[in-house]
Amino acid sequence: MIKTISYLGLGTMGSGMASNLLKANYQLTVWNRSAEKCEPFARKGAHIAETPADAVRDVDLVMYSLSNEQAVDEVVFGTKGILSGIKAGQIAMDMSTVLPATSLRELEAYAKRGVDFLDAPVFGSKQESADAKLWIMVAGSKTIFEKVRPVLEHLGQTVHYFGNNGNAAAMKLVGNLIVALEMEALAEGLVLAQKAGLDLKTVMEVVKVADFRSPLLVSNGQNILKRDFSTSFALKLMLKDAGLIEKFAASLSSPIPALRVAEKNLESAVALGFGKENACALIKALEKEAGVEVKE
Ligand code: NAP
């Protein structure tokens, strides 16, 4: 049974998950590059580690949620990284959004040390992470999955098993392809509605009930109308994911023409300086082109 856990990466997603692990009474060790983010966890009884290598010593399970491939490279493979502290018999689980190929590279490195590895990315954002309502996908050994499932049930509302390592990472990119296209569709639709002089509150009332409705369209549409771009899922992370989807699709010769359009608008919005805002700030690139601002 898993009792001791290390969580590395206390950003938007990691901080919610680490809080819920404490609430579930696991003995928790935390590490974050910017050390001040560890302090609230120490006050609630977590141990603070100085390096990733120190963080992972002697715990049953090591979990991490990091920005991108570079962060995973540094925290897992770097000097004083996880691999220099972890030992045979421990379990490592990457919850970041990365390429399936990166998960396989992690698998290989851990396997050389007798460490079991799962890729376990998530859907949901800041609120779902804080409320333990994530939608979690897991790939790797079924036996190890069954061992960590009780932990994941403290973090999410669903847990889906995807078989071989890399498959959960692949599913995350499939889902984020759909997310990016929904966000692009919402932005294009709202700019067109504004240009057409429609009452935007009524537009959103229809979006909420019509057969094309989705929670993502509703929450982001309402935030755009309020001009609330406070960050749950940063625009620059969505651009990062678009780059991953492009690479992954290219590796399989799978066409993604619409994603390329969304990616171009994401790039424009980041170039305009909105990278740290919420992903729905994608609309700002289209607003600039259209010469309008979409608001209530
Ligand atoms: P975030 O708030 O930006 O946090 C990123 C974390 O990675 C922070 O702990 C950050 O440390 C750390 N980090 C970044 N670069 C690093 C480096 N070079 N070395 C060590 N640590 C580094 O991001 P997030 O929103 O929590 O997302 C985390 C992961 O989950 C990403 O892969 C993202 O795509 C994915 N995801 C996000 C959402 C969402 O809605 N936000 C949803 C599903 C999946 P510092 O605190 O020092 O910067």
Short mmCIF file of C-alpha atoms and ligand atoms in Angstrom, two decimals:
data_model
loop_
_atom_site.label_atom_id
_atom_site.label_comp_id
_atom_site.label_asym_id
_atom_site.label_seq_id
_atom_site.Cartn_x
_atom_site.Cartn_y
_atom_site.Cartn_z
CA MET A 1 0.00 0.00 0.00
CA ILE A 2 1.28 3.46 -0.87
CA LYS A 3 1.86 5.63 2.20
CA THR A 4 4.69 8.02 1.35
CA ILE A 5 4.59 10.28 -1.70
CA SER A 6 6.79 13.01 -3.19
CA TYR A 7 5.22 15.69 -5.36
CA LEU A 8 7.50 17.77 -7.59
CA GLY A 9 6.21 20.87 -9.40
CA LEU A 10 3.77 22.94 -7.38
CA GLY A 11 2.34 25.03 -10.21
CA THR A 12 -1.35 25.51 -11.03
CA MET A 13 -1.98 21.76 -11.32
CA GLY A 14 0.59 20.33 -8.93
CA SER A 15 -0.38 22.55 -6.00
CA GLY A 16 -4.00 21.38 -6.13
CA MET A 17 -2.98 17.72 -6.34
CA ALA A 18 -0.40 18.01 -3.54
CA SER A 19 -3.00 19.68 -1.27
CA ASN A 20 -5.42 16.84 -1.88
CA LEU A 21 -2.71 14.25 -1.08
CA LEU A 22 -2.20 15.97 2.29
CA LYS A 23 -5.97 15.99 2.88
CA ALA A 24 -5.97 12.24 2.17
CA ASN A 25 -3.33 11.82 4.92
CA TYR A 26 -0.42 10.64 2.78
CA GLN A 27 3.02 11.49 4.17
CA LEU A 28 4.09 14.08 1.64
CA THR A 29 7.43 15.51 0.57
CA VAL A 30 7.38 18.45 -1.87
CA TRP A 31 9.91 20.09 -4.14
CA ASN A 32 9.51 23.08 -6.43
CA ARG A 33 12.08 25.04 -8.46
CA SER A 34 10.88 28.30 -6.85
CA ALA A 35 11.17 27.17 -3.25
CA GLU A 36 8.68 29.68 -1.82
CA LYS A 37 5.79 27.68 -3.33
CA CYS A 38 6.65 24.87 -0.86
CA GLU A 39 5.98 26.98 2.24
CA PRO A 40 2.17 26.62 2.44
CA PHE A 41 2.67 22.83 2.21
CA ALA A 42 5.24 22.82 5.02
CA ARG A 43 2.71 24.62 7.22
CA LYS A 44 0.28 21.77 6.55
CA GLY A 45 2.84 19.11 7.52
CA ALA A 46 4.71 18.28 4.29
CA HIS A 47 8.48 17.80 4.27
CA ILE A 48 10.36 20.16 1.98
CA ALA A 49 13.23 18.81 -0.12
CA GLU A 50 16.15 20.85 -1.42
CA THR A 51 16.62 18.96 -4.70
CA PRO A 52 14.60 16.48 -6.80
CA ALA A 53 17.13 13.75 -5.83
CA ASP A 54 16.53 14.44 -2.12
CA ALA A 55 12.77 14.65 -2.63
CA VAL A 56 12.43 11.13 -3.97
CA ARG A 57 14.57 9.22 -1.48
CA ASP A 58 12.73 6.36 0.24
CA VAL A 59 9.17 7.26 -0.76
CA ASP A 60 6.74 4.74 -2.26
CA LEU A 61 5.56 6.98 -5.10
CA VAL A 62 7.06 9.98 -6.94
CA MET A 63 4.64 12.24 -8.82
CA TYR A 64 5.36 15.34 -10.88
CA SER A 65 3.55 17.91 -13.01
CA LEU A 66 5.96 20.18 -14.88
CA SER A 67 5.53 22.78 -17.62
CA ASN A 68 7.16 21.17 -20.60
CA GLU A 69 9.74 18.77 -22.03
CA GLN A 70 12.64 20.96 -20.91
CA ALA A 71 11.40 21.00 -17.32
CA VAL A 72 10.98 17.20 -17.36
CA ASP A 73 14.52 16.89 -18.79
CA GLU A 74 15.97 19.00 -16.00
CA VAL A 75 13.97 17.55 -13.10
CA VAL A 76 14.18 13.89 -14.15
CA PHE A 77 17.48 13.58 -16.03
CA GLY A 78 19.43 16.60 -14.70
CA THR A 79 22.20 16.78 -12.07
CA LYS A 80 20.49 16.16 -8.71
CA GLY A 81 17.47 15.05 -10.74
CA ILE A 82 15.01 12.33 -9.78
CA LEU A 83 17.06 9.61 -11.48
CA SER A 84 20.05 10.32 -9.26
CA GLY A 85 18.01 9.69 -6.09
CA ILE A 86 15.40 7.06 -6.98
CA LYS A 87 15.98 3.35 -6.23
CA ALA A 88 14.67 -0.03 -7.37
CA GLY A 89 11.17 -0.81 -6.12
CA GLN A 90 9.93 2.78 -6.16
CA ILE A 91 7.25 4.05 -8.57
CA ALA A 92 7.48 7.25 -10.66
CA MET A 93 4.51 8.89 -12.35
CA ASP A 94 4.67 11.82 -14.82
CA MET A 95 1.46 13.87 -14.85
CA SER A 96 2.79 16.59 -17.20
CA THR A 97 1.60 16.99 -20.79
CA VAL A 98 4.53 15.66 -22.84
CA LEU A 99 5.13 13.70 -26.04
CA PRO A 100 4.53 9.94 -25.85
CA ALA A 101 8.18 9.61 -26.95
CA THR A 102 9.25 11.51 -23.83
CA SER A 103 7.24 9.11 -21.64
CA LEU A 104 9.01 6.20 -23.34
CA ARG A 105 12.39 7.84 -22.73
CA GLU A 106 11.47 8.19 -19.04
CA LEU A 107 10.28 4.56 -18.95
CA GLU A 108 13.62 3.34 -20.31
CA ALA A 109 15.69 5.37 -17.85
CA TYR A 110 13.60 4.28 -14.86
CA ALA A 111 13.57 0.64 -15.98
CA LYS A 112 17.40 0.62 -15.96
CA ARG A 113 17.18 1.40 -12.24
CA GLY A 114 14.42 -1.12 -11.49
CA VAL A 115 11.88 1.67 -11.01
CA ASP A 116 8.30 1.31 -12.30
CA PHE A 117 6.95 4.22 -14.37
CA LEU A 118 3.49 5.38 -15.39
CA ASP A 119 2.48 8.28 -17.65
CA ALA A 120 -0.60 9.86 -16.05
CA PRO A 121 -1.61 13.18 -17.61
CA VAL A 122 -4.88 14.86 -16.70
CA PHE A 123 -7.81 16.80 -18.09
CA GLY A 124 -9.37 19.55 -16.01
CA SER A 125 -7.72 22.75 -14.89
CA LYS A 126 -6.99 24.79 -11.76
CA GLN A 127 -10.45 24.32 -10.22
CA GLU A 128 -10.72 20.61 -10.96
CA SER A 129 -7.24 20.06 -9.54
CA ALA A 130 -8.11 21.95 -6.33
CA ASP A 131 -11.46 20.15 -6.01
CA ALA A 132 -10.06 16.63 -6.73
CA LYS A 133 -12.27 16.46 -9.83
CA LEU A 134 -9.62 15.79 -12.49
CA TRP A 135 -10.10 13.34 -15.35
CA ILE A 136 -6.98 11.17 -15.16
CA MET A 137 -5.49 8.83 -17.77
CA VAL A 138 -2.82 6.28 -16.94
CA ALA A 139 -0.53 4.02 -18.98
CA GLY A 140 2.06 1.46 -17.97
CA SER A 141 2.06 -1.83 -16.07
CA LYS A 142 -1.50 -2.85 -15.05
CA THR A 143 -0.23 -4.17 -11.71
CA ILE A 144 1.47 -0.87 -10.89
CA PHE A 145 -1.62 1.02 -12.09
CA GLU A 146 -3.75 -0.97 -9.62
CA LYS A 147 -1.28 -0.05 -6.86
CA VAL A 148 -1.55 3.70 -7.53
CA ARG A 149 -5.27 3.79 -8.39
CA PRO A 150 -6.34 4.49 -4.75
CA VAL A 151 -4.02 7.52 -4.72
CA LEU A 152 -5.43 8.82 -8.00
CA GLU A 153 -8.97 8.39 -6.73
CA HIS A 154 -8.16 11.11 -4.18
CA LEU A 155 -7.30 13.48 -7.05
CA GLY A 156 -9.81 12.86 -9.79
CA GLN A 157 -13.40 12.03 -10.61
CA THR A 158 -12.41 9.47 -13.26
CA VAL A 159 -9.34 7.30 -13.86
CA HIS A 160 -8.95 5.59 -17.26
CA TYR A 161 -6.31 2.94 -17.96
CA PHE A 162 -4.75 3.05 -21.44
CA GLY A 163 -2.42 0.04 -21.58
CA ASN A 164 1.19 0.45 -22.72
CA ASN A 165 3.35 3.36 -21.60
CA GLY A 166 2.99 6.42 -23.83
CA ASN A 167 -0.70 5.78 -24.58
CA ALA A 168 -1.98 8.09 -21.84
CA ALA A 169 0.37 10.83 -23.07
CA ALA A 170 -1.03 10.21 -26.58
CA MET A 171 -4.63 10.46 -25.33
CA LYS A 172 -3.80 13.76 -23.62
CA LEU A 173 -2.62 15.18 -26.97
CA VAL A 174 -5.73 13.85 -28.73
CA GLY A 175 -7.87 15.64 -26.12
CA ASN A 176 -5.88 18.85 -26.30
CA LEU A 177 -6.27 18.86 -30.09
CA ILE A 178 -10.03 18.95 -29.50
CA VAL A 179 -9.65 21.61 -26.77
CA ALA A 180 -7.57 23.87 -29.05
CA LEU A 181 -10.11 23.59 -31.87
CA GLU A 182 -13.03 24.30 -29.50
CA MET A 183 -11.21 27.38 -28.24
CA GLU A 184 -10.50 28.56 -31.79
CA ALA A 185 -14.14 27.95 -32.78
CA LEU A 186 -15.37 29.91 -29.75
CA ALA A 187 -13.06 32.83 -30.47
CA GLU A 188 -13.98 33.00 -34.17
CA GLY A 189 -17.69 32.64 -33.35
CA LEU A 190 -17.73 35.38 -30.70
CA VAL A 191 -15.82 37.83 -32.89
CA LEU A 192 -18.26 37.17 -35.74
CA ALA A 193 -21.24 37.59 -33.39
CA GLN A 194 -19.83 40.90 -32.15
CA LYS A 195 -19.27 42.13 -35.72
CA ALA A 196 -22.82 41.11 -36.60
CA GLY A 197 -24.14 43.24 -33.71
CA LEU A 198 -25.72 40.31 -31.84
CA ASP A 199 -26.45 40.58 -28.13
CA LEU A 200 -23.55 38.58 -26.71
CA LYS A 201 -25.31 37.57 -23.50
CA THR A 202 -28.06 35.99 -25.60
CA VAL A 203 -25.42 34.39 -27.83
CA MET A 204 -23.93 32.71 -24.74
CA GLU A 205 -27.39 31.62 -23.56
CA VAL A 206 -27.73 29.72 -26.85
CA VAL A 207 -24.17 28.31 -26.62
CA LYS A 208 -25.11 27.01 -23.17
CA VAL A 209 -28.12 24.99 -24.33
CA ALA A 210 -27.69 24.15 -28.03
CA ASP A 211 -26.62 20.74 -29.30
CA PHE A 212 -23.04 21.95 -29.80
CA ARG A 213 -22.73 23.00 -26.12
CA SER A 214 -19.74 22.04 -24.00
CA PRO A 215 -18.58 23.08 -20.50
CA LEU A 216 -15.38 24.41 -22.03
CA LEU A 217 -17.25 26.71 -24.47
CA VAL A 218 -19.54 27.97 -21.71
CA SER A 219 -16.91 28.77 -19.06
CA ASN A 220 -14.47 30.35 -21.51
CA GLY A 221 -17.22 32.25 -23.35
CA GLN A 222 -18.51 33.72 -20.08
CA ASN A 223 -14.98 34.71 -19.03
CA ILE A 224 -14.32 36.39 -22.37
CA LEU A 225 -17.51 38.46 -22.05
CA LYS A 226 -16.41 39.52 -18.53
CA ARG A 227 -12.86 40.17 -19.89
CA ASP A 228 -11.60 37.78 -17.19
CA PHE A 229 -8.36 36.27 -18.47
CA SER A 230 -7.01 35.15 -15.07
CA THR A 231 -4.93 32.03 -15.57
CA SER A 232 -6.17 28.48 -15.14
CA PHE A 233 -4.44 27.10 -18.23
CA ALA A 234 -1.86 29.53 -19.59
CA LEU A 235 -2.03 30.48 -23.27
CA LYS A 236 1.69 29.74 -23.61
CA LEU A 237 1.06 26.17 -22.35
CA MET A 238 -1.65 25.73 -24.98
CA LEU A 239 0.85 26.88 -27.62
CA LYS A 240 3.38 24.41 -26.19
CA ASP A 241 0.74 21.65 -26.50
CA ALA A 242 -0.06 22.68 -30.10
CA GLY A 243 3.64 22.15 -30.89
CA LEU A 244 3.53 18.69 -29.27
CA ILE A 245 0.35 17.75 -31.18
CA GLU A 246 2.02 18.86 -34.43
CA LYS A 247 5.09 16.71 -33.79
CA PHE A 248 3.03 13.73 -32.67
CA ALA A 249 0.66 13.94 -35.66
CA ALA A 250 3.60 14.34 -38.06
CA SER A 251 5.22 11.21 -36.61
CA LEU A 252 2.06 9.28 -37.58
CA SER A 253 1.34 11.15 -40.86
CA SER A 254 -2.05 12.16 -39.41
CA PRO A 255 -3.54 15.36 -40.87
CA ILE A 256 -4.17 18.35 -38.55
CA PRO A 257 -5.03 21.27 -40.87
CA ALA A 258 -7.33 23.05 -38.38
CA LEU A 259 -4.81 22.74 -35.53
CA ARG A 260 -2.31 24.67 -37.67
CA VAL A 261 -4.75 27.59 -37.89
CA ALA A 262 -5.33 27.58 -34.13
CA GLU A 263 -1.58 27.35 -33.55
CA LYS A 264 -0.99 30.44 -35.72
CA ASN A 265 -3.51 32.43 -33.66
CA LEU A 266 -1.98 31.16 -30.42
CA GLU A 267 1.44 32.33 -31.67
CA SER A 268 -0.01 35.77 -32.53
CA ALA A 269 -1.66 36.12 -29.11
CA VAL A 270 1.61 35.16 -27.37
CA ALA A 271 3.52 37.63 -29.58
CA LEU A 272 1.04 40.34 -28.49
CA GLY A 273 2.13 39.65 -24.88
CA PHE A 274 -0.76 37.51 -23.62
CA GLY A 275 1.17 34.24 -23.05
CA LYS A 276 0.69 34.23 -19.27
CA GLU A 277 -3.06 34.90 -19.52
CA ASN A 278 -5.67 32.18 -19.72
CA ALA A 279 -5.85 30.18 -22.95
CA CYS A 280 -9.07 31.93 -24.02
CA ALA A 281 -6.95 35.08 -24.54
CA LEU A 282 -6.41 33.44 -27.93
CA ILE A 283 -9.40 35.61 -28.95
CA LYS A 284 -7.23 38.73 -28.58
CA ALA A 285 -5.33 37.84 -31.77
CA LEU A 286 -8.61 37.70 -33.72
CA GLU A 287 -9.97 40.84 -32.02
CA LYS A 288 -6.90 42.75 -33.16
CA GLU A 289 -7.38 41.57 -36.74
CA ALA A 290 -11.12 42.38 -36.59
CA GLY A 291 -10.73 45.74 -34.80
CA VAL A 292 -13.31 44.81 -32.12
CA GLU A 293 -13.34 43.80 -28.46
CA VAL A 294 -15.79 41.09 -27.44
CA LYS A 295 -17.47 42.03 -24.15
CA GLU A 296 -20.87 42.21 -22.45
P1 NAP B 1 2.48 26.00 -14.20
O1 NAP B 1 1.47 26.58 -13.27
O2 NAP B 1 3.19 26.90 -15.14
O3 NAP B 1 3.54 25.18 -13.30
C1 NAP B 1 4.63 24.59 -13.93
C2 NAP B 1 5.52 23.90 -12.92
O4 NAP B 1 6.70 23.44 -13.60
C3 NAP B 1 6.00 24.82 -11.79
O5 NAP B 1 6.16 24.07 -10.62
C4 NAP B 1 7.36 25.27 -12.32
O6 NAP B 1 8.25 25.70 -11.32
C5 NAP B 1 7.85 23.99 -12.94
N1 NAP B 1 8.93 24.21 -13.91
C6 NAP B 1 8.86 24.84 -15.10
N2 NAP B 1 10.07 24.84 -15.70
C7 NAP B 1 10.91 24.17 -14.88
C8 NAP B 1 12.29 23.81 -14.95
N3 NAP B 1 13.03 24.13 -16.01
N4 NAP B 1 12.82 23.13 -13.92
C9 NAP B 1 12.07 22.80 -12.84
N5 NAP B 1 10.76 23.10 -12.69
C10 NAP B 1 10.18 23.78 -13.73
O7 NAP B 1 1.83 24.86 -15.11
P2 NAP B 1 0.53 23.98 -14.83
O8 NAP B 1 -0.64 24.72 -15.40
O9 NAP B 1 0.52 23.53 -13.43
O10 NAP B 1 0.82 22.76 -15.82
C11 NAP B 1 1.71 21.71 -15.46
C12 NAP B 1 1.61 20.63 -16.53
O11 NAP B 1 0.25 20.13 -16.59
C13 NAP B 1 1.92 21.13 -17.94
O12 NAP B 1 2.56 20.10 -18.65
C14 NAP B 1 0.55 21.44 -18.53
O13 NAP B 1 0.55 21.39 -19.93
C15 NAP B 1 -0.28 20.35 -17.89
N6 NAP B 1 -1.71 20.66 -17.72
C16 NAP B 1 -2.14 21.89 -17.33
C17 NAP B 1 -3.50 22.13 -17.17
C18 NAP B 1 -4.04 23.46 -16.75
O14 NAP B 1 -5.24 23.70 -16.95
N7 NAP B 1 -3.26 24.35 -16.16
C19 NAP B 1 -4.43 21.10 -17.40
C20 NAP B 1 -3.95 19.84 -17.75
C21 NAP B 1 -2.59 19.63 -17.92
P3 NAP B 1 8.27 27.26 -10.86
O15 NAP B 1 7.16 27.40 -9.84
O16 NAP B 1 9.63 27.44 -10.28
O17 NAP B 1 8.04 28.10 -12.08
#
